[in-house]
Coordinates of C-alpha atoms and ligand atoms in Angstrom, one line a residue:
M1 CA -73.1 -81.2 21.5
T2 CA -72.6 -77.6 22.7
L3 CA -69.5 -75.6 23.2
S4 CA -67.8 -76.7 26.4
L5 CA -67.8 -74.0 29.1
P6 CA -64.8 -73.6 31.4
A7 CA -66.5 -75.0 34.5
H8 CA -67.1 -78.3 32.8
D9 CA -63.7 -78.5 31.3
P10 CA -61.0 -79.9 33.6
A11 CA -58.2 -78.7 31.4
G12 CA -59.4 -75.1 31.7
P13 CA -60.7 -72.9 28.8
A14 CA -59.7 -73.7 25.3
L15 CA -59.8 -71.7 22.1
E16 CA -62.7 -72.9 20.0
V17 CA -63.6 -71.9 16.5
V18 CA -66.9 -72.9 14.9
P19 CA -67.5 -72.1 11.2
L20 CA -71.3 -71.5 11.1
G21 CA -71.4 -71.0 7.3
G22 CA -69.3 -70.6 4.2
L23 CA -67.8 -74.1 4.1
S24 CA -69.1 -76.3 1.3
E25 CA -71.0 -73.3 -0.1
F26 CA -70.5 -69.9 -1.6
G27 CA -72.0 -67.4 0.8
L28 CA -73.2 -67.4 4.4
N29 CA -69.7 -66.7 5.7
M30 CA -69.7 -66.7 9.4
M31 CA -67.2 -67.9 12.0
L32 CA -67.6 -68.0 15.8
I33 CA -64.4 -67.7 17.9
S34 CA -64.7 -68.4 21.7
W35 CA -62.4 -68.5 24.6
G36 CA -64.0 -69.1 28.0
E37 CA -67.0 -66.9 28.3
T38 CA -66.1 -64.6 25.4
S39 CA -67.2 -65.1 21.8
I40 CA -66.6 -63.0 18.7
L41 CA -68.0 -63.5 15.3
V42 CA -66.1 -62.9 12.0
D43 CA -68.5 -62.0 9.2
A44 CA -72.3 -62.5 8.9
G45 CA -73.1 -63.2 5.3
V46 CA -76.1 -64.3 3.3
L47 CA -76.5 -66.6 0.3
F48 CA -78.6 -65.6 -2.7
P49 CA -80.7 -68.5 -3.7
D50 CA -80.6 -70.0 -7.2
P51 CA -83.1 -67.9 -9.2
E52 CA -84.9 -71.2 -9.9
L53 CA -85.5 -71.8 -6.2
P54 CA -89.1 -70.4 -5.9
G55 CA -90.4 -68.7 -2.8
V56 CA -87.1 -67.7 -1.3
D57 CA -85.3 -64.3 -1.5
L58 CA -82.5 -64.8 0.9
I59 CA -80.7 -67.4 2.9
V60 CA -79.0 -66.7 6.2
P61 CA -77.1 -68.9 8.6
D62 CA -79.2 -70.6 11.3
L63 CA -78.2 -69.1 14.6
E64 CA -79.9 -71.8 16.6
H65 CA -76.6 -72.9 18.2
L66 CA -76.0 -69.4 19.5
E67 CA -79.5 -69.0 20.7
A68 CA -79.6 -72.4 22.4
T69 CA -76.3 -71.8 24.3
G70 CA -77.4 -68.4 25.4
R71 CA -74.0 -67.1 24.2
R72 CA -73.7 -63.4 23.6
I73 CA -71.4 -62.0 21.0
A74 CA -68.8 -59.5 22.4
A75 CA -67.9 -58.2 18.9
L76 CA -68.8 -58.7 15.3
V77 CA -65.8 -58.3 13.0
L78 CA -66.4 -57.8 9.3
T79 CA -63.8 -58.3 6.6
H80 CA -65.5 -56.4 3.7
G81 CA -68.7 -55.2 2.3
H82 CA -69.9 -58.0 0.1
E83 CA -73.3 -59.4 0.8
D84 CA -71.9 -62.9 1.5
H85 CA -70.1 -61.3 4.4
I86 CA -72.4 -58.6 5.7
G87 CA -75.9 -59.5 4.5
A88 CA -76.9 -61.3 7.7
V89 CA -75.8 -58.5 10.1
P90 CA -79.4 -57.5 10.9
Y91 CA -80.2 -61.2 11.8
V92 CA -77.2 -61.4 14.1
W93 CA -77.9 -58.1 15.7
P94 CA -80.2 -59.4 18.6
L95 CA -77.3 -61.6 19.8
L96 CA -74.7 -58.9 19.7
D97 CA -73.6 -57.3 23.0
G98 CA -70.7 -55.3 21.6
P99 CA -69.4 -53.3 18.7
V100 CA -69.3 -54.0 15.0
L101 CA -65.7 -53.6 13.9
A102 CA -65.1 -52.9 10.3
T103 CA -63.6 -50.4 7.8
A104 CA -65.5 -47.2 6.8
L105 CA -66.9 -48.6 3.5
T106 CA -68.0 -51.9 5.1
L107 CA -69.9 -50.0 7.9
A108 CA -71.4 -47.6 5.4
L109 CA -72.9 -50.6 3.5
V110 CA -74.1 -52.2 6.8
E111 CA -75.9 -49.0 8.0
P112 CA -78.8 -49.0 5.5
K113 CA -79.4 -52.7 6.3
L114 CA -79.9 -52.0 9.9
E115 CA -82.1 -49.0 9.1
E116 CA -84.3 -51.2 6.8
H117 CA -84.8 -53.6 9.7
G118 CA -85.6 -50.8 12.1
L119 CA -82.5 -51.4 14.2
E120 CA -80.8 -48.6 16.1
A121 CA -77.0 -48.8 15.6
G122 CA -76.2 -45.9 18.0
D123 CA -72.4 -45.8 18.6
R124 CA -71.9 -49.5 18.1
L125 CA -70.5 -49.3 14.5
V126 CA -66.8 -48.7 15.1
T127 CA -64.6 -47.7 12.2
V128 CA -61.2 -49.4 12.1
T129 CA -58.2 -48.8 9.9
P130 CA -55.6 -51.3 8.7
R131 CA -52.9 -52.2 11.3
E132 CA -55.2 -51.0 14.0
R133 CA -55.7 -53.3 17.0
I134 CA -58.7 -53.6 19.2
T135 CA -59.0 -55.5 22.4
V136 CA -62.1 -57.6 23.1
G137 CA -61.9 -59.6 26.3
P138 CA -59.1 -62.1 25.8
F139 CA -58.8 -61.2 22.1
T140 CA -56.8 -58.6 20.2
V141 CA -58.3 -58.0 16.8
E142 CA -55.9 -56.6 14.2
F143 CA -56.9 -55.5 10.7
I144 CA -54.7 -56.1 7.7
R145 CA -55.2 -54.5 4.2
V146 CA -55.9 -57.0 1.4
T147 CA -57.0 -56.4 -2.2
H148 CA -60.2 -57.8 -3.7
S149 CA -62.9 -56.5 -6.2
M150 CA -64.0 -53.6 -4.0
P151 CA -62.2 -51.0 -1.9
D152 CA -61.5 -51.2 1.9
C153 CA -61.2 -54.9 2.4
V154 CA -59.2 -56.4 5.3
A155 CA -58.1 -59.7 6.7
V156 CA -58.0 -60.1 10.5
A157 CA -55.3 -61.5 12.8
I158 CA -56.8 -62.3 16.2
G159 CA -54.5 -62.7 19.1
T160 CA -55.8 -65.3 21.6
P161 CA -54.4 -66.8 24.8
E162 CA -53.5 -69.9 22.6
G163 CA -51.8 -67.9 19.8
V164 CA -52.6 -65.9 16.8
I165 CA -55.2 -66.9 14.3
V166 CA -55.4 -65.3 10.8
H167 CA -58.6 -65.1 8.8
T168 CA -57.9 -63.9 5.2
G169 CA -61.4 -62.7 4.3
D170 CA -61.7 -62.6 0.5
Y171 CA -58.6 -61.6 -1.4
K172 CA -56.4 -61.7 -4.4
V173 CA -53.0 -60.1 -4.7
D174 CA -53.7 -57.1 -7.0
Q175 CA -50.3 -55.4 -7.4
T176 CA -52.0 -52.3 -9.0
P177 CA -55.2 -51.9 -7.0
P178 CA -57.4 -49.2 -8.5
D179 CA -57.5 -47.2 -5.2
G180 CA -53.8 -47.5 -4.6
Q181 CA -54.3 -49.3 -1.3
R182 CA -51.6 -52.0 -1.5
F183 CA -52.0 -55.5 -0.1
D184 CA -50.0 -55.6 3.2
L185 CA -47.9 -58.6 2.4
H186 CA -45.3 -57.3 4.9
R187 CA -47.7 -57.7 7.8
F188 CA -48.6 -61.3 6.8
A189 CA -44.9 -62.1 6.6
E190 CA -44.2 -60.5 10.0
L191 CA -47.0 -62.5 11.6
G192 CA -45.6 -65.7 9.9
S193 CA -42.1 -65.1 11.4
E194 CA -43.6 -64.4 14.8
G195 CA -45.6 -67.6 14.6
V196 CA -49.2 -68.2 13.7
L197 CA -51.4 -70.8 15.3
A198 CA -54.0 -71.1 12.6
L199 CA -54.8 -69.8 9.2
F200 CA -58.3 -69.7 7.8
A201 CA -58.0 -68.9 4.1
D202 CA -60.2 -68.2 1.0
S203 CA -60.4 -71.3 -1.3
T204 CA -62.7 -69.9 -4.1
N205 CA -60.2 -70.1 -7.0
V206 CA -57.9 -72.9 -5.8
D207 CA -58.7 -74.7 -9.1
R208 CA -57.2 -71.9 -11.2
P209 CA -53.5 -72.0 -12.0
G210 CA -51.3 -68.9 -11.8
V211 CA -52.6 -65.5 -10.5
S212 CA -56.0 -63.9 -11.0
G213 CA -54.7 -60.6 -12.3
S214 CA -55.4 -56.9 -11.6
E215 CA -58.8 -55.3 -11.8
F216 CA -57.3 -53.2 -14.6
E217 CA -57.1 -56.2 -16.9
V218 CA -60.6 -55.5 -18.2
V219 CA -59.5 -52.2 -19.7
D220 CA -58.4 -53.5 -23.1
A221 CA -61.7 -55.4 -23.7
F222 CA -63.8 -52.4 -22.7
E223 CA -61.7 -50.0 -24.9
E224 CA -62.6 -52.3 -27.9
I225 CA -66.3 -52.4 -27.0
F226 CA -66.4 -48.6 -26.5
T227 CA -64.7 -48.1 -29.9
S228 CA -66.8 -50.5 -31.9
T229 CA -70.3 -49.9 -30.4
R230 CA -72.4 -47.5 -32.4
G231 CA -75.3 -47.4 -29.9
K232 CA -75.3 -47.4 -26.1
V233 CA -73.3 -49.7 -24.0
V234 CA -75.0 -51.5 -21.1
V235 CA -72.7 -53.1 -18.5
A236 CA -74.3 -55.6 -16.1
M237 CA -72.4 -56.1 -12.9
F238 CA -72.8 -56.7 -9.2
A239 CA -73.8 -53.5 -7.5
S240 CA -70.9 -54.1 -5.1
S241 CA -68.2 -54.2 -7.9
L242 CA -67.1 -50.7 -7.1
F243 CA -63.7 -51.1 -8.8
R244 CA -65.4 -52.2 -12.0
M245 CA -67.8 -49.2 -11.8
Q246 CA -64.8 -46.9 -11.4
I247 CA -62.9 -48.4 -14.3
V248 CA -65.9 -48.3 -16.7
A249 CA -66.8 -44.8 -15.6
D250 CA -63.3 -43.6 -16.3
L251 CA -63.3 -45.2 -19.7
A252 CA -66.7 -43.6 -20.4
E253 CA -65.2 -40.2 -19.6
R254 CA -62.4 -40.8 -22.1
F255 CA -64.7 -42.0 -24.8
G256 CA -67.1 -39.1 -24.3
R257 CA -70.0 -41.1 -22.9
R258 CA -72.1 -40.2 -19.9
V259 CA -72.9 -42.8 -17.2
A260 CA -76.4 -43.8 -16.0
L261 CA -76.8 -46.0 -13.0
I262 CA -79.7 -48.4 -13.4
G263 CA -81.1 -50.4 -10.5
R264 CA -81.6 -49.5 -6.8
G265 CA -78.5 -51.3 -5.5
M266 CA -76.3 -49.7 -8.1
V267 CA -77.5 -46.2 -7.2
E268 CA -77.3 -46.8 -3.4
N269 CA -73.8 -48.3 -3.4
S270 CA -72.4 -45.7 -5.7
E271 CA -73.8 -42.9 -3.5
I272 CA -72.2 -44.5 -0.4
A273 CA -68.8 -45.0 -2.1
Q274 CA -68.9 -41.5 -3.6
R275 CA -69.6 -40.0 -0.2
L276 CA -66.5 -41.8 1.2
G277 CA -64.4 -40.7 -1.8
L278 CA -63.9 -44.3 -2.9
L279 CA -65.7 -43.8 -6.2
K280 CA -65.2 -40.7 -8.3
I281 CA -67.6 -39.9 -11.0
R282 CA -67.7 -36.2 -12.1
P283 CA -71.2 -34.9 -11.3
G284 CA -71.6 -33.6 -14.9
Q285 CA -70.8 -37.1 -16.2
L286 CA -73.7 -38.7 -14.4
L287 CA -76.9 -39.0 -16.2
R288 CA -80.3 -39.5 -14.5
D289 CA -82.1 -42.5 -15.8
S290 CA -85.1 -40.4 -16.6
D291 CA -82.9 -38.3 -19.0
L292 CA -81.7 -41.3 -20.9
R293 CA -84.2 -41.2 -23.7
A294 CA -83.2 -37.6 -24.5
C295 CA -79.5 -38.4 -24.8
P296 CA -78.1 -39.9 -28.0
A297 CA -77.4 -43.7 -27.6
Q298 CA -73.7 -43.4 -28.6
D299 CA -73.1 -40.9 -25.8
V300 CA -74.3 -43.3 -23.0
V301 CA -73.1 -46.1 -20.8
C302 CA -75.6 -47.7 -18.5
L303 CA -74.3 -49.6 -15.4
A304 CA -77.0 -52.1 -14.5
T305 CA -77.8 -54.7 -11.9
G306 CA -78.9 -58.2 -13.0
S307 CA -75.7 -59.9 -14.2
Q308 CA -77.0 -63.2 -12.7
G309 CA -80.3 -63.0 -14.6
E310 CA -82.2 -62.2 -11.4
P311 CA -85.9 -61.7 -12.5
Q312 CA -86.4 -58.5 -10.4
A313 CA -83.2 -56.8 -11.5
A314 CA -82.9 -54.0 -14.0
L315 CA -81.2 -56.1 -16.7
S316 CA -84.1 -58.6 -16.8
R317 CA -86.6 -55.8 -17.3
I318 CA -84.5 -54.2 -20.0
A319 CA -84.0 -57.5 -21.8
I320 CA -87.8 -58.0 -22.2
D321 CA -88.3 -54.3 -23.1
D322 CA -90.1 -53.6 -19.8
H323 CA -87.9 -50.9 -18.4
R324 CA -89.1 -47.4 -18.0
H325 CA -86.0 -45.7 -19.2
V326 CA -83.7 -48.1 -21.0
K327 CA -84.7 -49.4 -24.4
L328 CA -82.4 -51.7 -26.3
E329 CA -81.9 -51.2 -30.0
P330 CA -79.8 -52.8 -32.7
G331 CA -76.3 -51.4 -32.5
D332 CA -76.3 -51.5 -28.6
T333 CA -73.9 -53.7 -26.7
V334 CA -74.7 -55.4 -23.4
V335 CA -71.7 -56.6 -21.5
F336 CA -72.0 -59.2 -18.7
S337 CA -69.1 -58.1 -16.5
A338 CA -69.4 -60.7 -13.8
R339 CA -68.8 -64.4 -13.2
A340 CA -71.9 -66.6 -13.8
I341 CA -72.4 -68.1 -10.3
P342 CA -72.8 -71.8 -10.8
G343 CA -76.4 -72.7 -11.0
N344 CA -77.4 -69.4 -12.7
E345 CA -76.3 -70.3 -16.2
K346 CA -79.7 -71.2 -17.5
T347 CA -81.3 -68.0 -16.2
I348 CA -78.5 -65.8 -17.5
G349 CA -78.8 -67.6 -20.9
R350 CA -82.4 -66.7 -21.1
V351 CA -81.7 -63.0 -20.4
M352 CA -79.0 -63.1 -23.1
N353 CA -81.6 -64.6 -25.6
H354 CA -84.0 -61.8 -24.9
I355 CA -81.3 -59.2 -25.4
A356 CA -80.2 -60.8 -28.7
A357 CA -83.9 -60.8 -29.8
R358 CA -83.8 -57.0 -29.4
G359 CA -80.9 -56.8 -31.9
A360 CA -78.3 -55.9 -29.4
D361 CA -74.8 -57.5 -29.1
V362 CA -74.1 -59.7 -26.1
V363 CA -70.6 -59.8 -24.7
Y364 CA -69.5 -62.0 -21.8
E365 CA -66.4 -63.4 -20.1
G366 CA -66.2 -66.3 -22.5
I367 CA -65.9 -64.0 -25.5
R368 CA -63.8 -61.1 -24.2
H369 CA -61.9 -60.4 -21.0
V370 CA -64.6 -58.3 -19.4
H371 CA -64.3 -59.7 -16.0
V372 CA -61.5 -60.5 -13.6
S373 CA -62.1 -62.5 -10.5
G374 CA -61.6 -60.9 -7.1
H375 CA -60.4 -64.1 -5.6
G376 CA -56.8 -65.3 -5.7
S377 CA -55.8 -68.2 -7.9
G378 CA -53.4 -71.1 -7.0
E379 CA -50.2 -69.2 -6.8
E380 CA -51.7 -66.4 -4.6
L381 CA -53.1 -69.0 -2.2
K382 CA -49.6 -70.6 -2.0
L383 CA -48.1 -67.2 -1.4
M384 CA -50.4 -66.6 1.6
L385 CA -49.5 -70.1 3.0
S386 CA -45.8 -69.5 2.6
L387 CA -45.9 -66.1 4.2
V388 CA -48.1 -67.1 7.2
R389 CA -46.7 -70.6 7.7
P390 CA -49.4 -71.6 10.2
K391 CA -49.2 -74.5 12.6
V392 CA -52.8 -75.4 11.7
F393 CA -54.5 -74.7 8.3
V394 CA -58.2 -74.6 7.7
P395 CA -59.5 -73.9 4.2
I396 CA -62.7 -71.8 4.1
H397 CA -64.9 -70.0 1.6
G398 CA -65.6 -72.6 -1.1
E399 CA -67.4 -75.8 -1.9
Y400 CA -66.1 -79.0 -0.4
R401 CA -64.0 -80.0 -3.4
Q402 CA -62.3 -76.7 -3.3
L403 CA -61.6 -76.9 0.4
A404 CA -60.2 -80.4 -0.2
R405 CA -57.9 -79.1 -2.9
H406 CA -56.8 -76.2 -0.9
A407 CA -55.9 -78.7 1.9
Q408 CA -53.7 -80.6 -0.6
V409 CA -52.0 -77.3 -1.6
A410 CA -51.3 -76.5 2.0
V411 CA -49.6 -79.9 2.5
Q412 CA -47.2 -79.0 -0.4
V413 CA -46.5 -75.5 0.9
C414 CA -46.4 -76.2 4.6
P415 CA -45.6 -79.9 5.1
D416 CA -45.4 -79.5 8.9
A417 CA -48.8 -77.9 9.2
R418 CA -51.8 -79.8 10.5
V419 CA -54.7 -79.4 8.0
L420 CA -58.2 -79.5 9.3
L421 CA -60.8 -80.1 6.6
A422 CA -63.9 -78.8 8.4
R423 CA -67.6 -78.5 7.7
N424 CA -70.1 -76.0 9.0
G425 CA -70.8 -76.7 12.6
D426 CA -67.6 -78.5 13.4
V427 CA -66.0 -77.3 16.7
L428 CA -62.3 -76.8 16.1
R429 CA -60.5 -76.8 19.5
F430 CA -57.0 -75.4 19.8
R431 CA -54.8 -76.1 22.7
A432 CA -51.0 -76.4 23.3
G433 CA -50.1 -75.2 19.9
T434 CA -52.3 -77.5 17.9
G435 CA -55.9 -78.0 16.9
E436 CA -58.4 -80.7 16.3
I437 CA -62.0 -81.2 15.3
A438 CA -63.5 -81.9 18.7
G439 CA -67.2 -82.0 18.1
R440 CA -70.2 -80.6 16.3
V441 CA -72.9 -78.1 16.9
A442 CA -76.1 -77.3 15.0
A443 CA -75.5 -75.3 11.8
G444 CA -77.9 -74.8 9.0
R445 CA -79.8 -72.3 6.9
I446 CA -82.9 -70.2 7.3
L447 CA -84.8 -69.3 4.2
I448 CA -86.1 -65.8 4.0
D449 CA -88.9 -64.6 1.8
G450 CA -90.3 -61.2 1.2
T451 CA -87.5 -58.7 0.9
R452 CA -88.4 -58.1 -2.7
T453 CA -92.1 -57.3 -2.2
G454 CA -91.2 -54.3 -0.2
E455 CA -92.1 -55.7 3.2
I456 CA -89.7 -54.7 5.9
A457 CA -88.7 -55.1 9.5
G458 CA -90.4 -57.8 11.7
E459 CA -92.3 -59.1 8.7
V460 CA -89.4 -60.3 6.6
L461 CA -88.4 -63.4 8.6
R462 CA -90.1 -66.3 6.9
D463 CA -88.6 -69.5 8.2
R464 CA -90.1 -72.8 8.9
R465 CA -91.9 -71.6 12.0
H466 CA -93.7 -68.9 9.9
V467 CA -94.6 -71.5 7.3
A468 CA -96.3 -73.3 10.1
A469 CA -98.2 -70.2 11.1
D470 CA -99.2 -68.8 7.7
G471 CA -99.0 -71.9 5.6
L472 CA -98.1 -72.5 2.0
L473 CA -99.8 -71.8 -1.3
V474 CA -98.8 -73.7 -4.5
P475 CA -100.2 -72.0 -7.6
V476 CA -100.2 -74.5 -10.5
L477 CA -100.6 -73.4 -14.0
A478 CA -99.7 -74.4 -17.5
I479 CA -98.5 -71.9 -20.1
N480 CA -98.3 -72.4 -23.9
R481 CA -94.6 -71.9 -24.6
Q482 CA -95.2 -70.3 -28.0
T483 CA -98.2 -68.0 -27.4
G484 CA -97.9 -67.5 -23.6
A485 CA -101.6 -68.3 -23.2
I486 CA -102.8 -70.1 -20.1
E487 CA -103.8 -73.7 -20.9
G488 CA -106.5 -75.3 -18.8
V489 CA -107.7 -73.9 -15.5
P490 CA -105.0 -72.6 -13.1
D491 CA -105.4 -73.7 -9.5
V492 CA -103.9 -72.9 -6.1
I493 CA -103.2 -75.7 -3.7
P494 CA -103.2 -74.6 0.0
R495 CA -101.2 -76.4 2.7
G496 CA -101.6 -75.3 6.3
F497 CA -103.2 -72.1 5.1
V498 CA -105.8 -71.2 7.7
V499 CA -109.2 -70.7 6.0
D500 CA -111.4 -68.0 7.6
D501 CA -113.9 -65.6 6.1
R502 CA -111.3 -63.4 4.5
S503 CA -108.9 -66.0 3.2
E504 CA -111.7 -68.2 1.9
S505 CA -112.8 -65.7 -0.7
V506 CA -109.2 -65.3 -1.9
L507 CA -108.9 -69.1 -2.3
A508 CA -112.3 -69.3 -4.1
E509 CA -111.0 -66.7 -6.6
A510 CA -107.5 -67.9 -6.8
G511 CA -107.9 -69.3 -10.4
A512 CA -109.2 -66.0 -11.7
L513 CA -106.5 -64.1 -9.8
L514 CA -103.8 -66.2 -11.4
T515 CA -105.2 -65.6 -14.9
E516 CA -105.3 -61.9 -14.2
I517 CA -101.7 -61.9 -13.0
V518 CA -100.5 -63.9 -16.1
E519 CA -102.5 -61.7 -18.5
G520 CA -100.9 -58.6 -17.0
A521 CA -97.5 -59.8 -18.3
S522 CA -96.1 -59.4 -21.8
V523 CA -96.0 -62.5 -24.0
E524 CA -92.2 -62.5 -23.8
E525 CA -92.4 -62.5 -20.0
R526 CA -95.1 -65.2 -20.0
T527 CA -92.9 -67.5 -22.1
D528 CA -89.9 -67.1 -19.8
L529 CA -90.4 -69.7 -17.1
G530 CA -88.1 -67.8 -14.6
L531 CA -89.8 -64.4 -15.1
I532 CA -93.4 -65.6 -15.0
R533 CA -92.8 -67.7 -11.9
E534 CA -91.3 -64.8 -10.1
R535 CA -94.2 -62.5 -11.2
V536 CA -96.8 -65.0 -10.0
R537 CA -95.1 -65.4 -6.7
V538 CA -94.7 -61.7 -5.9
E539 CA -98.2 -60.7 -7.2
L540 CA -100.1 -63.5 -5.5
Q541 CA -98.3 -62.9 -2.3
R542 CA -99.3 -59.2 -2.5
V543 CA -103.0 -59.9 -3.2
V544 CA -103.3 -62.6 -0.5
K545 CA -101.6 -60.3 2.1
R546 CA -103.9 -57.4 1.2
R547 CA -107.1 -59.4 1.3
S548 CA -106.4 -61.9 4.1
G549 CA -103.7 -60.3 6.2
R550 CA -101.7 -63.5 5.9
R551 CA -98.3 -64.0 4.4
P552 CA -98.1 -67.7 3.3
L553 CA -95.0 -68.9 1.5
V554 CA -95.9 -69.0 -2.3
V555 CA -94.2 -71.6 -4.3
P556 CA -95.4 -71.5 -7.9
V557 CA -95.3 -74.5 -10.2
V558 CA -95.4 -73.3 -13.8
M559 CA -95.4 -75.9 -16.6
E560 CA -94.6 -75.1 -20.2
V561 CA -96.8 -77.0 -22.7
Ligands
ZN601 ZN1 -66.0 -60.7 -1.4
ZN602 ZN1 -67.0 -63.8 -0.2

């Protein structure tokens, strides 16, 4: 079914909320809020695929429902700058008829994404500050400061003709936030006493008892590591973990080490945050990666991307001794300062093995307290519920079991609240002070391929329709797990790949091309299933594109024998 429009609804317009992503999954956060003809969207996130999922770089919510109903978005409201909340902004852009409302850092992180897609933002990126209110048609959007693992995060309270709805965004209650910007508990309490129709709240850590703790809790473990490491320290983290970056950089200063930023995302994000004054690293303390080799190891800390074992990220290259500037030696320590996203454990484990093989120490969350979650635990979720005391509660941001548990917690804290356990695509209709799940619309995912090969704008969208146009190539090869040698004759199976003069010759030579690609890799890389699969995918795609002009989806099958 589609969203009901006022003309068809005898009871007049109702408030409708449709989660289009983020429920029963981590990522793709996106929620549509409509009253009558006006719709706004809260967040537009992506999901990073499991590194084992071949052929896919990025997953974005399917906007088929919006496209089908012809609905235009009067405003896009963003809670914070994490990819699972802003990564899909360029894909939503064509449906947007109004401003993007977000804090300064969030917008600064969105800007390069729009540029990369050749989109002109003009004056449509509107910077907001906490407690500011902006009117969009029948809605009043208010921003409320929350604390998380990066600066400048907000929740939103949206005034609607049916009452106020609160969307927490991602949060934990950090009583000593590194940037001094305190969680605005007072405002949540005020809203609660004025009356809130519905609360949509982060469920990520509902399974954890107690509180998650301040970002500063990692300091002790890092002090120990800095004291005991003879060589260099490499800290792998998300490029968006700006608080972690600041804390490690400050410690480095105290211990007389200089900081090198390794990986494109790390460099770009730190530049953005420094420009806004949200990350402070003394210019003399920063070390260019090309100067690393000239600097004694004990004087260096490298902050690197690749904490999830992503094959293309800096840490994976460093681990197999294939990085231009960073070489691991015995006496070095590599710290994984991030949570292992479920599903990535195997890939991360392989990267750790490579690092250990270089003689460096590996430190991760299970050994030392080198990571603190940015999401609130059980008691923090209860605090939010008891402050806001909503009439209707909808758990969001989590897998289904976490949403279900959060629903149980809500019943304990707010026995009178109505709890709606929703799925992506459910239409939640609010009227006369209550809400119900009133129907369903299409919601799904679009798989995107190509961002890592350097292809940009127009060309990046690789969904099912594109597969239909350019087809699919499945390279199949067997690799000796000890020697890394190719066993037998590699082959490429085409499906729906249009064969013309140009593409025919590529197919004819496909076996030889595969051999060449594999032989161009080091033995260590060849014997790592994840790395070699990624190399085959990227390289084959590049050759096929150059020689045939086509961009088929490449899904390698690599067997270890
Ligand atoms: Zn976040
Ligand atoms: Zn999130």
